[in-house]
Amino acid sequence: MAVPNTTFLDPPLAMVGLTEAQARETGREIRVLAKKIAEIPVMPRPKILGKPQGMAKVIVDATSDEILGAALYCVDSQELINLVAQTMRLGGTWSSLRDGIWTRPASTEVFNGLV
């Protein structure tokens, strides 16, 4: 079961599912999508708040597009991780989050920026 957790640092660190190392140990072919928050142009909210530090990482099964895990270290990550976890629990795909239409400016745009 995809149970999210957050360590309330500044910014918060939120995780769900497998780490990259754990995903590699499964023998699946995986894709690792990772970027520094400051380098995601479609995600302006952290910059507006003056907190562009952090990183986002999502681990995806390369064949099925299933989300295997995520680690988000950024503004609002304690909320964003809940979307990832729910998508995992409902059997949704990475593409469903990546191609989502989110309010602007919002931290959920991180998903659009991880390609």
Coordinates of C-alpha atoms in Angstrom, one line a residue:
M1 CA 0.0 0.0 0.0
A2 CA 1.3 3.5 -0.8
V3 CA 1.5 5.3 2.5
P4 CA 3.1 8.8 2.3
N5 CA 5.3 10.3 4.9
T6 CA 6.8 13.7 5.5
T7 CA 9.6 15.1 7.5
F8 CA 8.8 18.7 8.2
L9 CA 12.1 20.4 7.3
D10 CA 12.2 23.7 5.4
P11 CA 11.2 22.8 2.8
P12 CA 9.5 19.6 3.8
L13 CA 10.7 16.2 2.5
A14 CA 7.9 13.8 1.5
M15 CA 8.2 10.3 0.3
V16 CA 6.0 7.4 -0.8
G17 CA 6.7 3.9 -2.2
L18 CA 10.1 2.6 -3.3
T19 CA 13.4 4.4 -3.3
E20 CA 15.4 4.4 -6.5
A21 CA 17.7 1.6 -5.1
Q22 CA 14.7 -0.5 -4.0
A23 CA 13.1 -0.1 -7.4
R24 CA 16.3 -1.3 -9.1
E25 CA 16.4 -4.3 -6.9
T26 CA 13.0 -5.5 -8.2
G27 CA 14.6 -6.2 -11.6
R28 CA 12.1 -4.0 -13.4
E29 CA 13.2 -1.6 -16.1
I30 CA 12.7 1.8 -14.5
R31 CA 12.7 5.5 -15.4
V32 CA 13.9 8.0 -12.9
L33 CA 12.6 11.5 -13.4
A34 CA 14.4 14.0 -11.3
K35 CA 15.0 17.8 -11.3
K36 CA 16.0 20.6 -9.0
I37 CA 12.9 22.7 -8.2
A38 CA 14.7 25.9 -9.3
E39 CA 15.1 24.3 -12.8
I40 CA 11.4 23.6 -13.4
P41 CA 10.2 26.7 -15.3
V42 CA 6.5 25.6 -15.2
M43 CA 6.5 25.6 -11.4
P44 CA 6.6 29.2 -10.3
R45 CA 5.1 29.0 -6.8
P46 CA 8.4 28.2 -4.9
K47 CA 10.1 31.0 -6.7
I48 CA 7.2 33.4 -5.9
L49 CA 7.6 32.4 -2.2
G50 CA 11.4 32.9 -2.4
K51 CA 12.0 29.2 -1.7
P52 CA 13.2 27.7 -4.9
Q53 CA 15.5 25.1 -3.2
G54 CA 14.8 21.4 -3.3
M55 CA 14.3 18.6 -5.7
A56 CA 11.6 16.3 -7.1
K57 CA 12.2 12.6 -8.0
V58 CA 9.6 10.1 -9.3
I59 CA 10.5 6.5 -10.1
V60 CA 8.3 4.9 -12.8
D61 CA 8.1 1.4 -14.3
A62 CA 9.3 2.0 -17.8
T63 CA 7.0 -0.6 -19.3
S64 CA 3.7 0.0 -17.5
D65 CA 4.1 3.7 -16.5
E66 CA 3.2 2.6 -12.9
I67 CA 4.5 5.0 -10.2
L68 CA 6.8 3.0 -8.0
G69 CA 7.9 5.7 -5.7
A70 CA 8.6 9.4 -5.2
A71 CA 10.6 11.8 -3.1
L72 CA 9.7 15.5 -3.1
Y73 CA 11.8 18.0 -1.2
C74 CA 10.1 21.3 -1.9
V75 CA 7.4 23.8 -0.9
D76 CA 4.1 22.0 -0.4
S77 CA 5.6 18.6 -0.8
Q78 CA 3.6 17.4 2.2
E79 CA 0.5 18.0 0.1
L80 CA 1.9 16.9 -3.3
I81 CA 2.9 13.5 -2.0
N82 CA -0.8 12.8 -1.2
L83 CA -1.6 13.1 -4.9
V84 CA 1.2 10.7 -5.8
A85 CA 0.1 8.2 -3.1
Q86 CA -3.5 8.3 -4.2
T87 CA -2.6 7.8 -7.8
M88 CA -0.5 4.8 -6.8
R89 CA -3.3 3.3 -4.7
L90 CA -5.9 3.8 -7.5
G91 CA -3.6 2.2 -10.1
G92 CA -3.2 5.4 -12.0
T93 CA -0.1 6.0 -14.2
W94 CA 2.7 8.5 -14.1
S95 CA 1.3 10.0 -17.3
S96 CA -2.0 10.8 -15.6
L97 CA -0.2 13.1 -13.1
R98 CA 2.3 14.5 -15.7
D99 CA -0.5 15.4 -18.1
G100 CA -2.8 16.8 -15.4
I101 CA -4.2 20.3 -15.7
W102 CA -3.5 22.1 -12.5
T103 CA -4.3 25.6 -11.2
R104 CA -1.7 28.2 -11.7
P105 CA 0.5 29.1 -10.0
A106 CA 0.5 25.9 -7.9
S107 CA 3.1 23.5 -6.7
T108 CA 1.2 20.7 -8.4
E109 CA 2.8 22.0 -11.6
V110 CA 5.9 20.0 -10.5
F111 CA 4.3 17.0 -12.1
N112 CA 4.1 18.8 -15.5
G113 CA 7.8 19.7 -15.2
L114 CA 9.2 16.3 -14.7
V115 CA 9.6 14.9 -18.2

